[in-house]
PDB file of C-alpha atoms and ligand atoms in Angstrom:
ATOM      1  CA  UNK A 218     100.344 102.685 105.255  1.00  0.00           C
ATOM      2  CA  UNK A 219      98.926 103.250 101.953  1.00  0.00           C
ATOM      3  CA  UNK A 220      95.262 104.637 101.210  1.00  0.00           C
ATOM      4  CA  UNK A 221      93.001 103.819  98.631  1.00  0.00           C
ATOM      5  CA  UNK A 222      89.798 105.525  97.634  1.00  0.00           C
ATOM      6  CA  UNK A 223      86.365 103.038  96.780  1.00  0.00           C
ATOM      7  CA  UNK A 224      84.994 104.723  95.080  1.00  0.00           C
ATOM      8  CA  UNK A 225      84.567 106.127  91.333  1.00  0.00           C
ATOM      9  CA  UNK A 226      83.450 109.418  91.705  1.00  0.00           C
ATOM     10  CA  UNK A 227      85.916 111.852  90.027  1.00  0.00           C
ATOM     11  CA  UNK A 228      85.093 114.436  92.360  1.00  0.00           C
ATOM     12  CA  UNK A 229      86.008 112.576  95.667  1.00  0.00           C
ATOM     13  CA  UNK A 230      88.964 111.022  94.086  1.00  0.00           C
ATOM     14  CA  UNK A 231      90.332 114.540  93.247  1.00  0.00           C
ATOM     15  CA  UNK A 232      89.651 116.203  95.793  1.00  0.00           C
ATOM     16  CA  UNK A 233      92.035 113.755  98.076  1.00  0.00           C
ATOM     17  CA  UNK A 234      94.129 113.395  95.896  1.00  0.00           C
ATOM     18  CA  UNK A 235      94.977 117.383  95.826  1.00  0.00           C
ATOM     19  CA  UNK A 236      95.496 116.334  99.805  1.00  0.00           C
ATOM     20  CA  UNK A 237      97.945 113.753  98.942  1.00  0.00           C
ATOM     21  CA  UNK A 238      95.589 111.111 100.603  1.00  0.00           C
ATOM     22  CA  UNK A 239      95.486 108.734  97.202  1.00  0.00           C
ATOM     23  CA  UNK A 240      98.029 106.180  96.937  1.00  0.00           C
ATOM     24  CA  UNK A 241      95.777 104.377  94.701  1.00  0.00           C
ATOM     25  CA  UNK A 242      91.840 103.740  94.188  1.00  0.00           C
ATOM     26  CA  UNK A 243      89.452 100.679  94.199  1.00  0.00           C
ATOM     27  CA  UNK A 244      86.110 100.213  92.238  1.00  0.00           C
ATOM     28  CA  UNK A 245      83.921  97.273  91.746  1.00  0.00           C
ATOM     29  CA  UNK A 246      80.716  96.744  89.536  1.00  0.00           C
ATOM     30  CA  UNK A 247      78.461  97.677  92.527  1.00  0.00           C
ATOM     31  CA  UNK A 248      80.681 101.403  92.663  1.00  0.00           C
ATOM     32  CA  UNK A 249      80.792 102.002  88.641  1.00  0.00           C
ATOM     33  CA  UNK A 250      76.735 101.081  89.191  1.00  0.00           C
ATOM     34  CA  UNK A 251      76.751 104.060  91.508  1.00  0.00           C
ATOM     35  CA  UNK A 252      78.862 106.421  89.221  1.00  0.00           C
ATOM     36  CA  UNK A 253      76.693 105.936  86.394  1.00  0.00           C
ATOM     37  CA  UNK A 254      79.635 106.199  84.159  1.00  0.00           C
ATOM     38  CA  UNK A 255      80.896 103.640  81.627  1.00  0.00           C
ATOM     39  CA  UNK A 256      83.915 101.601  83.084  1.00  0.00           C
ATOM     40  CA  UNK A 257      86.078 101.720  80.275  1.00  0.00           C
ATOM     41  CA  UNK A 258      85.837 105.778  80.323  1.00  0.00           C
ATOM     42  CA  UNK A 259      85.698 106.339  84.109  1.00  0.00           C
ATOM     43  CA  UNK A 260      88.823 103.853  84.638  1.00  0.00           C
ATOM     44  CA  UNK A 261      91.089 105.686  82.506  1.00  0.00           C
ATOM     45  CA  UNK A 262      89.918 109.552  83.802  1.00  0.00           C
ATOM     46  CA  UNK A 263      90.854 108.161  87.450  1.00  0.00           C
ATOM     47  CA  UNK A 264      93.988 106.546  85.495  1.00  0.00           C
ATOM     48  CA  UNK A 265      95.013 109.665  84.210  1.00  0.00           C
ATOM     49  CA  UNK A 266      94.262 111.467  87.961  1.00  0.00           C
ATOM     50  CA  UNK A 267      96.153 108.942  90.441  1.00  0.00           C
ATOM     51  CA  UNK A 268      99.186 107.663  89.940  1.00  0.00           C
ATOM     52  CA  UNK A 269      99.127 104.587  92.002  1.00  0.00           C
ATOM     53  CA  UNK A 270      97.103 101.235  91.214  1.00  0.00           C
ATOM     54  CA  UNK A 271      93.537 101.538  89.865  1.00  0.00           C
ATOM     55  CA  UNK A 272      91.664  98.451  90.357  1.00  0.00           C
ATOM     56  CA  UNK A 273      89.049  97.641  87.783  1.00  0.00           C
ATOM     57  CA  UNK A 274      87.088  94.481  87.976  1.00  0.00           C
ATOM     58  CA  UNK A 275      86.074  91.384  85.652  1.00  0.00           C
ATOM     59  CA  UNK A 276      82.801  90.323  85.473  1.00  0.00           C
ATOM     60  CA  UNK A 277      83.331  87.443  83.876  1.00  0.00           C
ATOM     61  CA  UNK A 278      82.913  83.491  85.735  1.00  0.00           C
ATOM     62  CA  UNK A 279      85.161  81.651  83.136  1.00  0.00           C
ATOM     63  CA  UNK A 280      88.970  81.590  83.526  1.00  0.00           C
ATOM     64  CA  UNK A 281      89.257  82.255  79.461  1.00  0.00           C
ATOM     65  CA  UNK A 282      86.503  85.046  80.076  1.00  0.00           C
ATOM     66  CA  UNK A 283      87.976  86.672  82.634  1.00  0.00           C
ATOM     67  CA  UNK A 284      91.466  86.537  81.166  1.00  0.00           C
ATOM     68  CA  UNK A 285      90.416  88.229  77.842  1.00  0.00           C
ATOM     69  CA  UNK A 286      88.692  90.985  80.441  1.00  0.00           C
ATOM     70  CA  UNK A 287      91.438  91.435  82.348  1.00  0.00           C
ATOM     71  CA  UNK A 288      93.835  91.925  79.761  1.00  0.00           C
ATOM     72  CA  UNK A 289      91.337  94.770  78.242  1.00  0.00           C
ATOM     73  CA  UNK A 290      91.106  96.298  81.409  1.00  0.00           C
ATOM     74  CA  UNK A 291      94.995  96.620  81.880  1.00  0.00           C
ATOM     75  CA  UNK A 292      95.211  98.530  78.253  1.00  0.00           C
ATOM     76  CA  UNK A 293      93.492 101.362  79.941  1.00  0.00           C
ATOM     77  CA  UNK A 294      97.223 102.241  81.685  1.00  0.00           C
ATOM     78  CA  UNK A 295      99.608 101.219  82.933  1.00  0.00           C
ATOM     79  CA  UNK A 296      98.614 101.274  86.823  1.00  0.00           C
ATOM     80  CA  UNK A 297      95.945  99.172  86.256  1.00  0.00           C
ATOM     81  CA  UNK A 298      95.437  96.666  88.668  1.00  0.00           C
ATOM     82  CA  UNK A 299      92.895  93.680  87.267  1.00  0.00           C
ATOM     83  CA  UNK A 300      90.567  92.913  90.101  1.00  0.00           C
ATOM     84  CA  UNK A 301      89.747  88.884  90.355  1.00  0.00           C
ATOM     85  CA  UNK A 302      87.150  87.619  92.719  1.00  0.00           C
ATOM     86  CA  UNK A 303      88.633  84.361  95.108  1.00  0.00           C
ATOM     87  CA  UNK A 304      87.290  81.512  92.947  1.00  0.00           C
ATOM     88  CA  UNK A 305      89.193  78.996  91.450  1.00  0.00           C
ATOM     89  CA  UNK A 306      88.860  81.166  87.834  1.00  0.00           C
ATOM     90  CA  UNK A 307      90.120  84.022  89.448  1.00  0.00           C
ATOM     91  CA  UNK A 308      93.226  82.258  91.045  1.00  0.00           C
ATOM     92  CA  UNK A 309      93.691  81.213  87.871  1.00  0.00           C
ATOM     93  CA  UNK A 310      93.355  84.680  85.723  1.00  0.00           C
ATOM     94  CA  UNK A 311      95.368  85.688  88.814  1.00  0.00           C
ATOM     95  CA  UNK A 312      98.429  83.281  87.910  1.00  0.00           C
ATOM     96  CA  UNK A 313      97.994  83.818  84.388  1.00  0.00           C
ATOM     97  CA  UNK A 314      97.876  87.916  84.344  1.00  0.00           C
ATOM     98  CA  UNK A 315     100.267  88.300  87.437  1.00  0.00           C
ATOM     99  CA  UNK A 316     102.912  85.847  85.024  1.00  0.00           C
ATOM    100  CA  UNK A 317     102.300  88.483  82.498  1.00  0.00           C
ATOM    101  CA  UNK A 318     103.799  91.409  84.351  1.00  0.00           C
ATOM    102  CA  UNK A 319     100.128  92.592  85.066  1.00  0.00           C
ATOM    103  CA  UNK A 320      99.298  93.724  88.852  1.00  0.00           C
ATOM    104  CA  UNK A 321      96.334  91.638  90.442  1.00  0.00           C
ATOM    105  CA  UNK A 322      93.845  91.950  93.401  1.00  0.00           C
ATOM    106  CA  UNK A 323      92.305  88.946  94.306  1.00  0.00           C
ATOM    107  CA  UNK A 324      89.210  90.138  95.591  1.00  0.00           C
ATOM    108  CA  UNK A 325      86.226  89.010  97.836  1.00  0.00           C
ATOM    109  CA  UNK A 326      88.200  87.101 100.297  1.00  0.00           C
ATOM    110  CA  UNK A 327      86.930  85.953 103.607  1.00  0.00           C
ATOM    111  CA  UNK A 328      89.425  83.468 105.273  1.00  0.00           C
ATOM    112  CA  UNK A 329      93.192  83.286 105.479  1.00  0.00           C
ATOM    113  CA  UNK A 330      93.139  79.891 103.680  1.00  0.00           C
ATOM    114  CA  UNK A 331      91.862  81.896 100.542  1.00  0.00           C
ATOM    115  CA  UNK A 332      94.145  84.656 101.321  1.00  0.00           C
ATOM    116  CA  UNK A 333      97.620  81.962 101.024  1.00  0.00           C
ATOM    117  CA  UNK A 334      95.626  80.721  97.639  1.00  0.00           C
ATOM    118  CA  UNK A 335      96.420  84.300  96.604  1.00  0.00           C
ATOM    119  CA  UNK A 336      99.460  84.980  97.115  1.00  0.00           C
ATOM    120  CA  UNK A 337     100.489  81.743  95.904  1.00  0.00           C
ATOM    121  CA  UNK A 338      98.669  82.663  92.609  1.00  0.00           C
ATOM    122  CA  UNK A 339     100.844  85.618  92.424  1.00  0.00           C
ATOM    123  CA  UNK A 340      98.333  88.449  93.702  1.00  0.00           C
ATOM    124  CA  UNK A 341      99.459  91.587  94.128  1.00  0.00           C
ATOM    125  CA  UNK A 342      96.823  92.911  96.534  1.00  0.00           C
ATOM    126  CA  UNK A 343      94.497  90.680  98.528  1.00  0.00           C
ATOM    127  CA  UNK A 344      91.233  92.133  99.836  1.00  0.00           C
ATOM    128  CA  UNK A 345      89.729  90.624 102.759  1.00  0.00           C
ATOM    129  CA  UNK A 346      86.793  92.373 103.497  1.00  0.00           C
ATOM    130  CA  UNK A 347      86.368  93.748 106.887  1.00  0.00           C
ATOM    131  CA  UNK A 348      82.668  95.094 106.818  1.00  0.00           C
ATOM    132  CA  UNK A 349      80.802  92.139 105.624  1.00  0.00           C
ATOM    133  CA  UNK A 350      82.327  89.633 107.938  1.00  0.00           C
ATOM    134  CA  UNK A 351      80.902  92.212 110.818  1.00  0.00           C
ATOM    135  CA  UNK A 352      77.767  92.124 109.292  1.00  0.00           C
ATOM    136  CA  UNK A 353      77.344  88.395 110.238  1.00  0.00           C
ATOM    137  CA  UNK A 354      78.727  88.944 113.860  1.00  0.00           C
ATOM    138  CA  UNK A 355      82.393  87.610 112.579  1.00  0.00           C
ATOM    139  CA  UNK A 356      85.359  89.850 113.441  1.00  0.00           C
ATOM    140  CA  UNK A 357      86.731  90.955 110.546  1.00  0.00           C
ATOM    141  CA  UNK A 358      89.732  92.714 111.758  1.00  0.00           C
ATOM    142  CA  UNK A 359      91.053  88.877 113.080  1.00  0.00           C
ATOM    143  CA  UNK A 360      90.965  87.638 109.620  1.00  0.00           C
ATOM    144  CA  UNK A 361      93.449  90.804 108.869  1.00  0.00           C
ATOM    145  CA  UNK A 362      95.436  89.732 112.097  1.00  0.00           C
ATOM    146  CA  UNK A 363      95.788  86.307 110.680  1.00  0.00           C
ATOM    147  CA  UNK A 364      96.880  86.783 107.516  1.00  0.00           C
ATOM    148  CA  UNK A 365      99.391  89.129 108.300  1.00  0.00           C
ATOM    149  CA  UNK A 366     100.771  86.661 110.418  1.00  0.00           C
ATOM    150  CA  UNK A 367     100.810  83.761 108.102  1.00  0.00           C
ATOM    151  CA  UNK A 368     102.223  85.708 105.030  1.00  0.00           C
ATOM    152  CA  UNK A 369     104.952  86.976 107.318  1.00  0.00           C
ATOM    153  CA  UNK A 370     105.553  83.375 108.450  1.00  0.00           C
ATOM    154  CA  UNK A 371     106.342  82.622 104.899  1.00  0.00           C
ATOM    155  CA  UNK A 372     107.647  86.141 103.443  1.00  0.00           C
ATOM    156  CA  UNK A 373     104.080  86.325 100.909  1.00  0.00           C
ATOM    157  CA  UNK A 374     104.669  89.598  99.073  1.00  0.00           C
ATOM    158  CA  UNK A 375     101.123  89.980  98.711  1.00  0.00           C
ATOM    159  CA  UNK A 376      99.937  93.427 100.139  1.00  0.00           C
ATOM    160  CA  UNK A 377      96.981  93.084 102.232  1.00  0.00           C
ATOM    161  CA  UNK A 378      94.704  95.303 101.115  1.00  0.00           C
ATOM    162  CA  UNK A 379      92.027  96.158 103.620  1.00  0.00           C
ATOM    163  CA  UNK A 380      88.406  96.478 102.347  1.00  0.00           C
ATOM    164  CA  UNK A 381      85.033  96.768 103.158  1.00  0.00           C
ATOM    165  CA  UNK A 382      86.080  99.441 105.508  1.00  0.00           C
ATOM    166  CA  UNK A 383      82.844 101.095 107.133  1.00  0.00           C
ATOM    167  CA  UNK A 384      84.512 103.396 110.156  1.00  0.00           C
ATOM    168  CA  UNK A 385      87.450 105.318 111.054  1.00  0.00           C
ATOM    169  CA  UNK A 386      88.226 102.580 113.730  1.00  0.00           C
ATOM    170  CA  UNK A 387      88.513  99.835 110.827  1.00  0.00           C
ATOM    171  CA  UNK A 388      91.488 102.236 109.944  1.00  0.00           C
ATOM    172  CA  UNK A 389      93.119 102.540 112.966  1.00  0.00           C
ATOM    173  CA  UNK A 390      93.161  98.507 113.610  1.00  0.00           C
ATOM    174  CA  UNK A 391      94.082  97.631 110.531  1.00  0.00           C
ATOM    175  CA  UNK A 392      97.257 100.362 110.813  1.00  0.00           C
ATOM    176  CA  UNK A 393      97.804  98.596 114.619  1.00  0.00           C
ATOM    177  CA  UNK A 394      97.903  94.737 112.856  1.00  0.00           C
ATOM    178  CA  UNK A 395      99.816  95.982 109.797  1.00  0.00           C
ATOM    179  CA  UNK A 396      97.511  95.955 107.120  1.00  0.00           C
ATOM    180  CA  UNK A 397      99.919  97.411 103.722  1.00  0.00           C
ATOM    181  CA  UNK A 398      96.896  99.502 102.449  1.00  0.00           C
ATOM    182  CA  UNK A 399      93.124 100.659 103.271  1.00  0.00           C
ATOM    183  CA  UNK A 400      90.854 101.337 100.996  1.00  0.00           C
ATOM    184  CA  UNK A 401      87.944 102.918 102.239  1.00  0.00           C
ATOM    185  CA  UNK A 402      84.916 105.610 100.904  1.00  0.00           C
ATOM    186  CA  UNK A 403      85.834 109.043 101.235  1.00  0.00           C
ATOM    187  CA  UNK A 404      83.784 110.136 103.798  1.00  0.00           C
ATOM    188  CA  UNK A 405      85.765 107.487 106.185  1.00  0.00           C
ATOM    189  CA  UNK A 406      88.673 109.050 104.770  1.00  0.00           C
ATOM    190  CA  UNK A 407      87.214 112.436 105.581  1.00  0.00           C
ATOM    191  CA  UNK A 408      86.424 111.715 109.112  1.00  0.00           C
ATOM    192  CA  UNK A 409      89.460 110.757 110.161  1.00  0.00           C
ATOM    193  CA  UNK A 410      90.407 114.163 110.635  1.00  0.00           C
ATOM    194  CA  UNK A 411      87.571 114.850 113.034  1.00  0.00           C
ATOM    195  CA  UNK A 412      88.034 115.377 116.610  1.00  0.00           C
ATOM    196  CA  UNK A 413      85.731 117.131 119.228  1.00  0.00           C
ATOM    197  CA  UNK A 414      88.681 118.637 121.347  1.00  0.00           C
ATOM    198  CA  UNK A 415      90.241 119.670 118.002  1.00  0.00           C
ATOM    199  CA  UNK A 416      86.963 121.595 117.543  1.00  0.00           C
ATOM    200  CA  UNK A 417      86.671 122.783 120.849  1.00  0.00           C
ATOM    201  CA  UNK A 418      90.045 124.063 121.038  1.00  0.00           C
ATOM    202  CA  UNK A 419      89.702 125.950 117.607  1.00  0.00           C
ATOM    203  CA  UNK A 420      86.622 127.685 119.141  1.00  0.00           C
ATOM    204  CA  UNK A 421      88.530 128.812 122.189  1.00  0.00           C
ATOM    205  CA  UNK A 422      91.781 129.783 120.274  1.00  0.00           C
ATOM    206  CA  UNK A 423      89.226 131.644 117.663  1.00  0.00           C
ATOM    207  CA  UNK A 424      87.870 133.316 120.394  1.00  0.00           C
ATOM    208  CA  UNK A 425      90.733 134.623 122.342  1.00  0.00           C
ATOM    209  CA  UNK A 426      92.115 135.453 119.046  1.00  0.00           C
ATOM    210  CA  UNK A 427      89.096 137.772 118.164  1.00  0.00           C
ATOM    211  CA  UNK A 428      89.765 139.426 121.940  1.00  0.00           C
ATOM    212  CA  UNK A 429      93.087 140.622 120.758  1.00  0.00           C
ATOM    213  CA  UNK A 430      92.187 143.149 118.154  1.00  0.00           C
ATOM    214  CA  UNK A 431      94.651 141.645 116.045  1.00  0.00           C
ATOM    215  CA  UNK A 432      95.110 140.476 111.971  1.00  0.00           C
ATOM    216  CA  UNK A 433      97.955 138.373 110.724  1.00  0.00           C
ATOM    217  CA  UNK A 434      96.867 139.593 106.570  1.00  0.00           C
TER     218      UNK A 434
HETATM  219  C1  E4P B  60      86.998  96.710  97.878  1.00  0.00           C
HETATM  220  O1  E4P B  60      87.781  96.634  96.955  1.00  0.00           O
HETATM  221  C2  E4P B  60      85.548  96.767  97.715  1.00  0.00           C
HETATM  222  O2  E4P B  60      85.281  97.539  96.577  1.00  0.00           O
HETATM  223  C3  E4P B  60      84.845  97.427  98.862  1.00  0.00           C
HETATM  224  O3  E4P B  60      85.752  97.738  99.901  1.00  0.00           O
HETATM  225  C4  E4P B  60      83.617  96.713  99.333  1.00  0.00           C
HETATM  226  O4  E4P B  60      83.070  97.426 100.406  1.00  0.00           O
HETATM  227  P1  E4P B  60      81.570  97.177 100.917  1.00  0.00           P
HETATM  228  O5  E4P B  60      81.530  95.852 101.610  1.00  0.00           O
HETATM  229  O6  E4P B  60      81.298  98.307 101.857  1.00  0.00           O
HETATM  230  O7  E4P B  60      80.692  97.206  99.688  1.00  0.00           O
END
């Protein structure tokens, strides 16, 4: 399973990276809001620190809009990945960058039926987003279920990209159904480490160790 970071802080995207925890990294207008940075600059210092895809986003609502976005975006490097939201301009910037050679997420998606539009526009990633469909009392993690199952059906090379990932449990399921990559803040990426019996049982081992009088440096 591959992990991506949301985020465009430098900081957090470097300092998981040193961990080998970044396959790649997401932003989105509401994240480059956050990092007060300009996009163009931002994209290409995260460019230049992860090696894996680095999805930047139009803002454009016009096909011929977004196009001429996308393909400025994707001079920024070569591990760009043009970010499209699930609209009929999007599918079609999809199909139209994608025929190009150019990797695409299709993003904002909410039902498997927009999910096959995808990958039969030729997306690279698709993003349904977990989080929000929780937030109106839908499961989220069953739209991942499903589309798993109906790309596999039909051999889609689309990688579902997991998103809108609020807790370390959204991680686990989506590893159980299959998802091909998570994206998720850092601090979910951070917590996954946690454990209460890990801490306990660092307290007691700390403790006996302290007992024995002993140094290992
Ligand atoms: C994914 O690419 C999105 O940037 C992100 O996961 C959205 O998450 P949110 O619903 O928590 O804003």
């Amino acid at each position: 399973m591959k992990f991506f970071v949301d985020t465009a802080e430098i900081d957090a995207i470097a300092e998981l990276n040193d961990l080998g925890m970044v396959d790649g990294v997401t932003t989105n207008p509401s994240l480059i809001l956050k990092s007060g940075r300009d996009i163009l600059e931002v994209t290409k210092e995260i460019c230049d620190l992860v090696d894996g895809p680095v999805s930047a986003e139009v803002v454009a609502t016009e096909a011929d809009d977004m196009i001429a976005e996308g393909r400025k975006l994707a001079k920024i490097a070569p591990n760009i990945a043009v970010k499209v939201p699930l609209t009929w301009a999007g599918l079609k910037t999809c199909k139209t960058l994608s025929d190009e050679g150019q990797m695409v997420n299709v993003t904002l998606c909410f039902s498997t039926n927009q999910a096959i539009l995808a990958a039969k526009a030729g997306a690279t990633f698709i993003s349904p987003f977990i989080g929000r469909l929780d937030d109106i009392n839908m499961d989220g993690m069953d739209l991942i279920a499903d589309i798993r199952q109906v790309y596999d059906n039909y051999g889609f090379e689309t990688e579902i990209l997991a998103a809108s990932i609020r807790t370390v449990n959204h991680v686990t399921d989506s590893a159980r159904i299959g998802a091909d990559v998570i994206t998720a803040p850092p601090g979910v990426i951070k917590k996954l480490a946690d454990h209460p019996l890990t801490d306990k049982g660092l307290d007691a081992f700390l403790s006996d160790w302290a007992k024995t009088g002993q140094k290992i440096l």
